[in-house]
PDB file of N, CA, C and O in Angstrom:
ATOM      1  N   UNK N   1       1.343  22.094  -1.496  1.00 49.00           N
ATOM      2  CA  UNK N   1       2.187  20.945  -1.249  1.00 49.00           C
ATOM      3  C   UNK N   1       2.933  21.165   0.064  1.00 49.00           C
ATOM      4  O   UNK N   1       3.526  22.181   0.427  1.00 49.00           O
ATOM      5  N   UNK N   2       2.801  20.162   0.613  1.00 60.00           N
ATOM      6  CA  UNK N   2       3.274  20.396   2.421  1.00 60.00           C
ATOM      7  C   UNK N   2       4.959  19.675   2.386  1.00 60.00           C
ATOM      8  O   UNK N   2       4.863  18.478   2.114  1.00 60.00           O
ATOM      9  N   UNK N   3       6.255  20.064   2.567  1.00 60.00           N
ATOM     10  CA  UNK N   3       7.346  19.669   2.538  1.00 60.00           C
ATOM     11  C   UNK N   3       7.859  19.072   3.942  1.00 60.00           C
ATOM     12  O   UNK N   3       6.834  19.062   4.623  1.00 60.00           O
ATOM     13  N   UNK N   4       8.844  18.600   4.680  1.00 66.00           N
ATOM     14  CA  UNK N   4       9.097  17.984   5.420  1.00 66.00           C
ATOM     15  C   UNK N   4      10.049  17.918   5.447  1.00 66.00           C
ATOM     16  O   UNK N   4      10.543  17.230   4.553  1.00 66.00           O
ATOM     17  N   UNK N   5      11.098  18.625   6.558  1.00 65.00           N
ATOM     18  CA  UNK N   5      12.422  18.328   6.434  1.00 65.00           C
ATOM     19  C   UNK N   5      12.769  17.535   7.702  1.00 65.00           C
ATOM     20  O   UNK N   5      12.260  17.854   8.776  1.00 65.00           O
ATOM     21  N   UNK N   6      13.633  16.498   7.596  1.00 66.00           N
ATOM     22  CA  UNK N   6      14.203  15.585   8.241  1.00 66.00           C
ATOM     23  C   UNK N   6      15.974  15.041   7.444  1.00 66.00           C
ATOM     24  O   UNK N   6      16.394  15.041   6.287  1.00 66.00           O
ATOM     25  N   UNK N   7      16.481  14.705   8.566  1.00 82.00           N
ATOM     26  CA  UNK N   7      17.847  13.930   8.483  1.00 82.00           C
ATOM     27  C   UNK N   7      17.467  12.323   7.908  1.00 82.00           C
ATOM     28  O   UNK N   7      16.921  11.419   8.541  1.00 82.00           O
ATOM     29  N   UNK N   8      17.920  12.317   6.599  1.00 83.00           N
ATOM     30  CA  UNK N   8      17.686  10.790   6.626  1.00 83.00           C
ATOM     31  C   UNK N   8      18.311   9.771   7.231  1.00 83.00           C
ATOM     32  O   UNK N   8      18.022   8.577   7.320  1.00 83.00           O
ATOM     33  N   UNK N   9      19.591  10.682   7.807  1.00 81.00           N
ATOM     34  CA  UNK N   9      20.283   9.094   8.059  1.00 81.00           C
ATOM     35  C   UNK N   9      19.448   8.793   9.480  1.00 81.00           C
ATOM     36  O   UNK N   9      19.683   7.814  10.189  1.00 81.00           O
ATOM     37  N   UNK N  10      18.601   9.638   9.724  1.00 85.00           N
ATOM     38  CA  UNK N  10      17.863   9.324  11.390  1.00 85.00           C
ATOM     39  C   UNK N  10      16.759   8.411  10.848  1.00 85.00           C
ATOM     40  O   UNK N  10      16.077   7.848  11.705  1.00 85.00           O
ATOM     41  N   UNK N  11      16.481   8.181   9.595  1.00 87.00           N
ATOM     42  CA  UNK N  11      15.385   7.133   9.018  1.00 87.00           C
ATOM     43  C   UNK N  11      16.232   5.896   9.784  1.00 87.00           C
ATOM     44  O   UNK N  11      17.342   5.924  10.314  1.00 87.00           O
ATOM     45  N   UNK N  12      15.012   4.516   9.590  1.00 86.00           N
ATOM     46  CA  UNK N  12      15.074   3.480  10.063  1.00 86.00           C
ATOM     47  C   UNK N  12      15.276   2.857   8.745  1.00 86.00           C
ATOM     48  O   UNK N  12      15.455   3.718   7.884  1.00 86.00           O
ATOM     49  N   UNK N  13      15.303   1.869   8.376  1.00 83.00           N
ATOM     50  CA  UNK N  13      15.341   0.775   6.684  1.00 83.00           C
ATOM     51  C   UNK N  13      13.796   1.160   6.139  1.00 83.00           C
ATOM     52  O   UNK N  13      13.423   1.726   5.111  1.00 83.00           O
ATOM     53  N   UNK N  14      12.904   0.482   7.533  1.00 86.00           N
ATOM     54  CA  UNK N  14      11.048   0.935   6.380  1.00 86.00           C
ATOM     55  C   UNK N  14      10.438   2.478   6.196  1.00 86.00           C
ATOM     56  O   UNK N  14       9.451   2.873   5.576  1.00 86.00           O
ATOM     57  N   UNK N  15      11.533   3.257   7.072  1.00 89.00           N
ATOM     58  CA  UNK N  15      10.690   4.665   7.038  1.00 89.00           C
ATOM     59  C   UNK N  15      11.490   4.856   6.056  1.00 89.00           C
ATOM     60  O   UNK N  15      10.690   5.089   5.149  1.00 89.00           O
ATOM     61  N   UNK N  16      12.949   4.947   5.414  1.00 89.00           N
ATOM     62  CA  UNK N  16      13.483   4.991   4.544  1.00 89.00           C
ATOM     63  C   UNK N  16      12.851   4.307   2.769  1.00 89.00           C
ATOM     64  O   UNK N  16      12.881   4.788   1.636  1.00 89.00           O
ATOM     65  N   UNK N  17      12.407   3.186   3.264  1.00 89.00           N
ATOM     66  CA  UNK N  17      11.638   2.451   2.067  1.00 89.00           C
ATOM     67  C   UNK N  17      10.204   3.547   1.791  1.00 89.00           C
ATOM     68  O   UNK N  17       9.885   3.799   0.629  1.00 89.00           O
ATOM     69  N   UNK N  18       9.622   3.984   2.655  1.00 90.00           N
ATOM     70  CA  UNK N  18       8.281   4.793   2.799  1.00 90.00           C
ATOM     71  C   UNK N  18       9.053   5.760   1.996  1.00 90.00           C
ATOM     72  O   UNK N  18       8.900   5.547   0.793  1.00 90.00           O
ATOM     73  N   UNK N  19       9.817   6.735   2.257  1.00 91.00           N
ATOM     74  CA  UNK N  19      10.173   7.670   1.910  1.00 91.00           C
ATOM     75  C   UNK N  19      10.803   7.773  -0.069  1.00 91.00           C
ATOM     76  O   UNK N  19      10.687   8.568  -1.002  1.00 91.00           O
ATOM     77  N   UNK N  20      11.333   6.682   0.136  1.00 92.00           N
ATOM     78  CA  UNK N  20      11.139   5.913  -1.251  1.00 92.00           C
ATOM     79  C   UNK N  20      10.062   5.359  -2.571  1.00 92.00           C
ATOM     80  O   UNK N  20      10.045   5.077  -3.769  1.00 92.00           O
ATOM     81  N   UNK N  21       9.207   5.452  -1.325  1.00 93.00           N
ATOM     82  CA  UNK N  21       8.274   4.785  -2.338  1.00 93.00           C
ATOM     83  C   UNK N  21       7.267   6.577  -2.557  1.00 93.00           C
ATOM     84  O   UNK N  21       6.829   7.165  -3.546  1.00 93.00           O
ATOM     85  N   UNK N  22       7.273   6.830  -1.340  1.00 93.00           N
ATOM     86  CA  UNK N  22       6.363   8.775  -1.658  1.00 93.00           C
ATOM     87  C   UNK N  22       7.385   9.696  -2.902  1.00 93.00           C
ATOM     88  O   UNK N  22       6.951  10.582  -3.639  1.00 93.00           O
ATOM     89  N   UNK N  23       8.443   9.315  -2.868  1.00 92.00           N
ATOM     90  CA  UNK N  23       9.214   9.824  -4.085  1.00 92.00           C
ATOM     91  C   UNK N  23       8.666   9.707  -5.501  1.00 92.00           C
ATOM     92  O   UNK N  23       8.286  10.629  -6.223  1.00 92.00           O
ATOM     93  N   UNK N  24       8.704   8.087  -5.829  1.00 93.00           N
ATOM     94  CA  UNK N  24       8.426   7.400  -6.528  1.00 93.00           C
ATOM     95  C   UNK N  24       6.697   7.796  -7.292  1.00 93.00           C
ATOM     96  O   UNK N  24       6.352   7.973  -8.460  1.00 93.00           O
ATOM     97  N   UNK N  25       6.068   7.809  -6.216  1.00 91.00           N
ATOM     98  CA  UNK N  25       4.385   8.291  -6.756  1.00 91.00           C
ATOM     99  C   UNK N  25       4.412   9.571  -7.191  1.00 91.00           C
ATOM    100  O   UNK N  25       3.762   9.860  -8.195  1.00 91.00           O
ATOM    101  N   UNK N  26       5.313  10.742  -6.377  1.00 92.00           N
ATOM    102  CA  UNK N  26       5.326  11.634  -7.044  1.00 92.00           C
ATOM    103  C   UNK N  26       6.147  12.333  -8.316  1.00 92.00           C
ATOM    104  O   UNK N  26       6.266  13.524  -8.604  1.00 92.00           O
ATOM    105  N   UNK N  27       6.630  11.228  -8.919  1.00 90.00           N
ATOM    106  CA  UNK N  27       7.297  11.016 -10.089  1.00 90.00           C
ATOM    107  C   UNK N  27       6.368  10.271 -11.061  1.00 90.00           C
ATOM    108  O   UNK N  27       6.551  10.283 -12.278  1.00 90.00           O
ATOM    109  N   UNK N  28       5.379   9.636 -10.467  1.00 87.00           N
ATOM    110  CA  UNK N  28       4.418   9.203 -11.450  1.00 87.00           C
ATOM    111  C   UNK N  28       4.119   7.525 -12.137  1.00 87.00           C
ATOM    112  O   UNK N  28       3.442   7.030 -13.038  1.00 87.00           O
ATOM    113  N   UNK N  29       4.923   7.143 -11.260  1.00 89.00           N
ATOM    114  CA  UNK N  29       4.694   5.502 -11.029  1.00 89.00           C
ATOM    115  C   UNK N  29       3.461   5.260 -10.242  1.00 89.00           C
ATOM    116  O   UNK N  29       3.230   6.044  -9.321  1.00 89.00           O
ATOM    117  N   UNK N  30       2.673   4.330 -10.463  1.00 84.00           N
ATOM    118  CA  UNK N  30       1.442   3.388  -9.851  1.00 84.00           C
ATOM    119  C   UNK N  30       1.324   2.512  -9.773  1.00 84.00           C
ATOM    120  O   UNK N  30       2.175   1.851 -10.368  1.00 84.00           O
ATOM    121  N   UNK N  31       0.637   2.007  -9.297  1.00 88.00           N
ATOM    122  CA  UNK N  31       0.348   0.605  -8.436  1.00 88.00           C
ATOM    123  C   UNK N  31       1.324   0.731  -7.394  1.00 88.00           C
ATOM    124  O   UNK N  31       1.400  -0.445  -7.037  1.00 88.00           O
ATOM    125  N   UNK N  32       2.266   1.480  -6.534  1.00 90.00           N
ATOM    126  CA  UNK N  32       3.153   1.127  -5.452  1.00 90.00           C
ATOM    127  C   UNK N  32       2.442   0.327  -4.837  1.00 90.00           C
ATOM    128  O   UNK N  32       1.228   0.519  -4.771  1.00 90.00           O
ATOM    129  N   UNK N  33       3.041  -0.758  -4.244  1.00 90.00           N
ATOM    130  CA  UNK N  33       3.406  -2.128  -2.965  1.00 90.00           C
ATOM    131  C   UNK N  33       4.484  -1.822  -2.843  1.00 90.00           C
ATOM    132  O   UNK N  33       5.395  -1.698  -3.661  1.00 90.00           O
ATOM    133  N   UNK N  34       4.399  -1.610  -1.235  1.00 89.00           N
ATOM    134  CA  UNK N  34       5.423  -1.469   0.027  1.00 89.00           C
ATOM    135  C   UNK N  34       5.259  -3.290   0.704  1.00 89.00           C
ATOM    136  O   UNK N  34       4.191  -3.870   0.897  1.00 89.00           O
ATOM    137  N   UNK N  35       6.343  -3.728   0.892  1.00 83.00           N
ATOM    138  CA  UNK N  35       6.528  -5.041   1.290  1.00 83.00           C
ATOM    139  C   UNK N  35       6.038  -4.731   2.604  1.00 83.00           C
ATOM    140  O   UNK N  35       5.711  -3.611   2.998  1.00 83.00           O
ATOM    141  N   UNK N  36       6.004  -6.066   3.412  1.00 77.00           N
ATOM    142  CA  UNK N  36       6.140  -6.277   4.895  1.00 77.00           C
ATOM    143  C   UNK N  36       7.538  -5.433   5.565  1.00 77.00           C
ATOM    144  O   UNK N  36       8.295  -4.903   4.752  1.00 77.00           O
ATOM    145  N   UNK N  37       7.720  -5.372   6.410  1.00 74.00           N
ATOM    146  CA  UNK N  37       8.962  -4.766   7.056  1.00 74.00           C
ATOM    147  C   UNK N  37       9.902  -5.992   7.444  1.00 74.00           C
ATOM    148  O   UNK N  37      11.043  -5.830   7.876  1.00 74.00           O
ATOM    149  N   UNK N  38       9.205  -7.451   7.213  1.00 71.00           N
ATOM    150  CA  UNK N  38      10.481  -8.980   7.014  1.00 71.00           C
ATOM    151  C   UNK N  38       9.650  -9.721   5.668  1.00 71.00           C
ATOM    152  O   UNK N  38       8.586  -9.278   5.235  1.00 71.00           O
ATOM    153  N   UNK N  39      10.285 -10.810   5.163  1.00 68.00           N
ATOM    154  CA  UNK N  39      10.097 -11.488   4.559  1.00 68.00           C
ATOM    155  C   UNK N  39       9.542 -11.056   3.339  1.00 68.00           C
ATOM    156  O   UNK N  39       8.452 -11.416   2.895  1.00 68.00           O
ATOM    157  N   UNK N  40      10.580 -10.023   2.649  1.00 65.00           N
ATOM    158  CA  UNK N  40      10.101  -9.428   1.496  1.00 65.00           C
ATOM    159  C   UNK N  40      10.766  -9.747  -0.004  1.00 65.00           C
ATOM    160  O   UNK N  40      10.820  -9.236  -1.123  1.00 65.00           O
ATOM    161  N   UNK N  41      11.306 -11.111   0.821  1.00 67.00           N
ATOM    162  CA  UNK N  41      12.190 -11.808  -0.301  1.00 67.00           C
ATOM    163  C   UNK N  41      13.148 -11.078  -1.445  1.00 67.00           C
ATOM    164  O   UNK N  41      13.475 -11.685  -2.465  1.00 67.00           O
ATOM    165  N   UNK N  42      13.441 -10.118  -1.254  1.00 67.00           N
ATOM    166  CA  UNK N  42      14.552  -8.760  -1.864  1.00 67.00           C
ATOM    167  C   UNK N  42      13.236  -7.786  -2.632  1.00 67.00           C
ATOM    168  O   UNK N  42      13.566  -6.956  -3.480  1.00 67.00           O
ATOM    169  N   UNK N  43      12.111  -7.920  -2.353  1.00 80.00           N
ATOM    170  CA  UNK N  43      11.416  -7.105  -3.162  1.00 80.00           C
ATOM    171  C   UNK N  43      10.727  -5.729  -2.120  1.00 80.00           C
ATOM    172  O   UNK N  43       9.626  -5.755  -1.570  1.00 80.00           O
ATOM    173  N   UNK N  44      11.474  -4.889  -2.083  1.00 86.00           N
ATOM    174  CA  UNK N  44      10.856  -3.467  -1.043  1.00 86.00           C
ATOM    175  C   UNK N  44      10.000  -2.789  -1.643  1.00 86.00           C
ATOM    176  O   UNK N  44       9.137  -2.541  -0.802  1.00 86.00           O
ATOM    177  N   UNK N  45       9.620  -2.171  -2.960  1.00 90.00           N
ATOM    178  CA  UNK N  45       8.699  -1.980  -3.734  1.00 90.00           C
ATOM    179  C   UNK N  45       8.350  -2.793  -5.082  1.00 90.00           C
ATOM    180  O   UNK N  45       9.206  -3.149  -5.892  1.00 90.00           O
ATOM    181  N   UNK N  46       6.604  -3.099  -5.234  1.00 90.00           N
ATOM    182  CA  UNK N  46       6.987  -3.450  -6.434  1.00 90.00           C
ATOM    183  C   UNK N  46       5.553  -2.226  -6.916  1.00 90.00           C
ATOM    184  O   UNK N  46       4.541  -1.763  -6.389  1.00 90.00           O
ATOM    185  N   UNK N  47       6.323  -2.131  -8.288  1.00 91.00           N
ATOM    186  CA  UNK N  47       5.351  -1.330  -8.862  1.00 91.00           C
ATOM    187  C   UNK N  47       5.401  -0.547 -10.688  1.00 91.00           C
ATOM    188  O   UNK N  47       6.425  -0.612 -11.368  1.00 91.00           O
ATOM    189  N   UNK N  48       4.265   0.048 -11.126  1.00 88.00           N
ATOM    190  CA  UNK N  48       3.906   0.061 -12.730  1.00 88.00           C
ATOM    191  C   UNK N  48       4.533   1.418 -13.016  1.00 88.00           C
ATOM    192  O   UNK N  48       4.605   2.422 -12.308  1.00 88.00           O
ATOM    193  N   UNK N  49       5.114   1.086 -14.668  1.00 85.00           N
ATOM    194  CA  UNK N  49       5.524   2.838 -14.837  1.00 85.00           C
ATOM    195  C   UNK N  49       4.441   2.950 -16.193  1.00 85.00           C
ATOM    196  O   UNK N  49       3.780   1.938 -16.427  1.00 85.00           O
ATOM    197  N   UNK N  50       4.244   4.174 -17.101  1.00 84.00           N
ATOM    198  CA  UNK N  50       3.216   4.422 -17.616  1.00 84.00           C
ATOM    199  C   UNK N  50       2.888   3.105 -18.370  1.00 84.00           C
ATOM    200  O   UNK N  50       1.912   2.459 -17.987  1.00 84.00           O
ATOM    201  N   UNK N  51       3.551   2.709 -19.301  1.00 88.00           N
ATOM    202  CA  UNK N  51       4.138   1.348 -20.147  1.00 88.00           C
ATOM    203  C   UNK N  51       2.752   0.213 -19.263  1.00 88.00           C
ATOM    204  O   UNK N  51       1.943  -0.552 -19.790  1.00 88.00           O
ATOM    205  N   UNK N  52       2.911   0.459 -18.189  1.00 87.00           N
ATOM    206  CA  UNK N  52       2.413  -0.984 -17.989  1.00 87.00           C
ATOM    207  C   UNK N  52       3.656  -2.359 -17.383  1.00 87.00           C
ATOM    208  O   UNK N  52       3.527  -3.577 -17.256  1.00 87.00           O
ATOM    209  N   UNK N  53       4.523  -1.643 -17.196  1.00 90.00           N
ATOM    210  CA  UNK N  53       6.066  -2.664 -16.699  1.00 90.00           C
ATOM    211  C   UNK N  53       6.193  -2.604 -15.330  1.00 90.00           C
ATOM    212  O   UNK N  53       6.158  -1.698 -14.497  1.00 90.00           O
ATOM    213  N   UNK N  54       6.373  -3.988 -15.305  1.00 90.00           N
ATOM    214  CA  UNK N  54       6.395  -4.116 -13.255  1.00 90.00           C
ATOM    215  C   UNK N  54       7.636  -3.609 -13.257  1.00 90.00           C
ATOM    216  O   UNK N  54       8.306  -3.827 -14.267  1.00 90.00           O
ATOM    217  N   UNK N  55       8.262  -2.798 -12.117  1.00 89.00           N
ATOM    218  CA  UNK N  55       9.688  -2.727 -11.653  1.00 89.00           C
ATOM    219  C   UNK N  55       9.710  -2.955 -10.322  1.00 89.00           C
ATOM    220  O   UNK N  55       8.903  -2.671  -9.437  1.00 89.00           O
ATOM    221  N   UNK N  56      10.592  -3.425 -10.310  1.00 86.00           N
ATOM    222  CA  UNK N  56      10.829  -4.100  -8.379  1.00 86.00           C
ATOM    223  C   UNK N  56      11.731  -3.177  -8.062  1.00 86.00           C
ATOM    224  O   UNK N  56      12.437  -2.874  -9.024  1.00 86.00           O
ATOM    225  N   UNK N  57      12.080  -2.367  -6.633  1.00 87.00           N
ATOM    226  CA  UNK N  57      12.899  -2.163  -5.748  1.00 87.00           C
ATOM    227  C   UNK N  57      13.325  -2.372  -4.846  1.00 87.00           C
ATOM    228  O   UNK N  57      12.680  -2.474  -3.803  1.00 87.00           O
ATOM    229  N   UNK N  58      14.553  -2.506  -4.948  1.00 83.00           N
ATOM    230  CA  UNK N  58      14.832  -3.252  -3.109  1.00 83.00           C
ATOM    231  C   UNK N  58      15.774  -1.912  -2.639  1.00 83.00           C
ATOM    232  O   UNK N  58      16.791  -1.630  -3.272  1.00 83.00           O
ATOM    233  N   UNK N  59      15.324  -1.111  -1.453  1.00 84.00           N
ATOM    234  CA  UNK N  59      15.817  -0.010  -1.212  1.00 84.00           C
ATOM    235  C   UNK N  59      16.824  -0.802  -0.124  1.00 84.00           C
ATOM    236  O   UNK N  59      16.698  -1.941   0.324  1.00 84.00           O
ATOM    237  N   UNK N  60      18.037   0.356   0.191  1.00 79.00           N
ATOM    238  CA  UNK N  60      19.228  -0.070   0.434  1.00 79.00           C
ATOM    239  C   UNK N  60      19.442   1.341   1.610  1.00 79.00           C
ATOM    240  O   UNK N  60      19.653   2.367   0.964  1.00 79.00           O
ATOM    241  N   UNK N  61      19.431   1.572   3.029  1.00 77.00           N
ATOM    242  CA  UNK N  61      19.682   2.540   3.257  1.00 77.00           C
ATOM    243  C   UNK N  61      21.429   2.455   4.280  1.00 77.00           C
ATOM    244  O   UNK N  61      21.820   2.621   5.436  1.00 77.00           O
ATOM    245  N   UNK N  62      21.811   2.206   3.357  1.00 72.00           N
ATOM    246  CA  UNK N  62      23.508   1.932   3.993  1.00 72.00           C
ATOM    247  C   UNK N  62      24.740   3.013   2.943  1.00 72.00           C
ATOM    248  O   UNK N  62      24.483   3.680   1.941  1.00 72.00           O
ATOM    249  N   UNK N  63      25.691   2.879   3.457  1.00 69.00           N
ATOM    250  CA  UNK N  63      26.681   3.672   2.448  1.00 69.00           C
ATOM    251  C   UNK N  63      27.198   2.511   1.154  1.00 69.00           C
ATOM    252  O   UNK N  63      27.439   3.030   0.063  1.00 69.00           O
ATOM    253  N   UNK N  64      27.341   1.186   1.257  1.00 71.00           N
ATOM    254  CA  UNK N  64      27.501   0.140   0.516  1.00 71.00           C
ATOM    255  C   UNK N  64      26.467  -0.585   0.185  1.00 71.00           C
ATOM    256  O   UNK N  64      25.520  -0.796   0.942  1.00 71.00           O
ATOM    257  N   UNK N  65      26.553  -0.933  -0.743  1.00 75.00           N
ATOM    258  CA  UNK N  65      25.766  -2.169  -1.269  1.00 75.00           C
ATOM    259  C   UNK N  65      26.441  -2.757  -2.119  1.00 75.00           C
ATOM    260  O   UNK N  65      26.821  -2.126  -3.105  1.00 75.00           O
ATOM    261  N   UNK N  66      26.836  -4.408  -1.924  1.00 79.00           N
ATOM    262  CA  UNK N  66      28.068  -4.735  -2.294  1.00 79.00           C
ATOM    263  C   UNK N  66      27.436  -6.229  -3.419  1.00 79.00           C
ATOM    264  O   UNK N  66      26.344  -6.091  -3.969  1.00 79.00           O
ATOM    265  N   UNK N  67      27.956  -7.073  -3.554  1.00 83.00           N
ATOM    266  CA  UNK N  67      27.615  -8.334  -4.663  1.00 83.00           C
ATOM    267  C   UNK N  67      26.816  -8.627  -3.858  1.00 83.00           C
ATOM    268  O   UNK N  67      25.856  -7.857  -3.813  1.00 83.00           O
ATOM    269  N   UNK N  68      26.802  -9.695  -2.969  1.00 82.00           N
ATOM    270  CA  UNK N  68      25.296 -10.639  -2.185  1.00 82.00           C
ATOM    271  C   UNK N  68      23.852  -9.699  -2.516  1.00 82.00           C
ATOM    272  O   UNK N  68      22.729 -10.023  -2.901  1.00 82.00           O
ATOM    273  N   UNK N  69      24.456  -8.442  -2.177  1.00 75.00           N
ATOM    274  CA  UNK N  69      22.706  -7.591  -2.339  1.00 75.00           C
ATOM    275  C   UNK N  69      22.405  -7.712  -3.767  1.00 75.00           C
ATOM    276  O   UNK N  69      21.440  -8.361  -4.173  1.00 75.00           O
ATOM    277  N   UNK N  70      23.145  -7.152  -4.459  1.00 77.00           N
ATOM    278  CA  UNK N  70      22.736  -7.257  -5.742  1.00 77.00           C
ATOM    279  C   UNK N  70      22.254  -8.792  -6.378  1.00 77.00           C
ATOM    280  O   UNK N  70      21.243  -9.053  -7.031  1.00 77.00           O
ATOM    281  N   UNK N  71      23.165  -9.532  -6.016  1.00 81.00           N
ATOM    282  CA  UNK N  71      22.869 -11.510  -6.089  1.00 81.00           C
ATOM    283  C   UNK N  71      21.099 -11.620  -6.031  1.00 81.00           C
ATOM    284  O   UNK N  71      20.273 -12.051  -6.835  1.00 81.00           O
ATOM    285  N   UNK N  72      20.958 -10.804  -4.222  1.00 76.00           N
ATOM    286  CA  UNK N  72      19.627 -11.357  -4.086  1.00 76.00           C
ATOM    287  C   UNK N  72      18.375 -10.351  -4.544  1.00 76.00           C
ATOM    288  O   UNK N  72      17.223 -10.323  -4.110  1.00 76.00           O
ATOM    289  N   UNK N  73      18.965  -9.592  -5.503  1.00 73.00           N
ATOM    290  CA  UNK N  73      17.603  -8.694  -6.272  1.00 73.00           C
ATOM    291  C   UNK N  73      17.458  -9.666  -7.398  1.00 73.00           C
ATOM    292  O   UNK N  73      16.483 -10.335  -7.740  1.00 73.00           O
ATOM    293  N   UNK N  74      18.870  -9.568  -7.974  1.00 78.00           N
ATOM    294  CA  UNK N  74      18.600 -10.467  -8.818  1.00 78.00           C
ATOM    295  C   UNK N  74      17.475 -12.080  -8.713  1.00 78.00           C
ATOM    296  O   UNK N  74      16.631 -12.508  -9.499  1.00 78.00           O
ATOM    297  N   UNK N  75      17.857 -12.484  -7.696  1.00 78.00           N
ATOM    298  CA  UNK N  75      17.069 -13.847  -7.228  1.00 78.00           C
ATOM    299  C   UNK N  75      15.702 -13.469  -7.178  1.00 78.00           C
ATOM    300  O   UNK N  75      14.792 -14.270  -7.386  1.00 78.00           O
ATOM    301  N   UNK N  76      15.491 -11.973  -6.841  1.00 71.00           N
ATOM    302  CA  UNK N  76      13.832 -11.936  -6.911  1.00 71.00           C
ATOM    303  C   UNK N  76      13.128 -11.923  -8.218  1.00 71.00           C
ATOM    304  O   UNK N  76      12.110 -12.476  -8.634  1.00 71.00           O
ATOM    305  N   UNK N  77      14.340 -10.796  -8.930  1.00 68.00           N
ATOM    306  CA  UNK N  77      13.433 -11.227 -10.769  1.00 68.00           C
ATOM    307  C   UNK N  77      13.432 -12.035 -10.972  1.00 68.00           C
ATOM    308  O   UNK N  77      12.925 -12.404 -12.031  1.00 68.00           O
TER     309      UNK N  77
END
């Protein structure tokens, strides 16, 4: 297994979402979809856990995430 060290806060929002979603597979979720880098309508990942259950993510790479963000995840379920 090859590791990689980097500063995240030097991530951008989609290399941050990437980095999110390589987490995610190696925890054992499938089907990952990585959105477009615009018009992802609050959905940054969507994807299956063993179950068979879609879960959506909308990754957030800020120190806040305040009501409106949460408003518009909600708007995507």
């Amino acid at each position: 297994m090859t590791h990689k060290l980097f500063e995240i806060d030097s991530l951008d929002g989609y290399q941050f979402q990437e980095l999110i979603a390589d987490i995610l597979k190696k925890r054992g979720y499938e089907n990952l979809k990585i959105s477009p880098k615009s018009h992802d309508l609050g959905k940054d990942i969507v994807m299956e856990n063993s179950k068979g259950e879609i879960i959506i993510v909308e990754c957030k790479h800020q120190s806040f995430v305040g009501r409106p963000i949460i408003q518009k995840l909600q708007g995507a379920m």
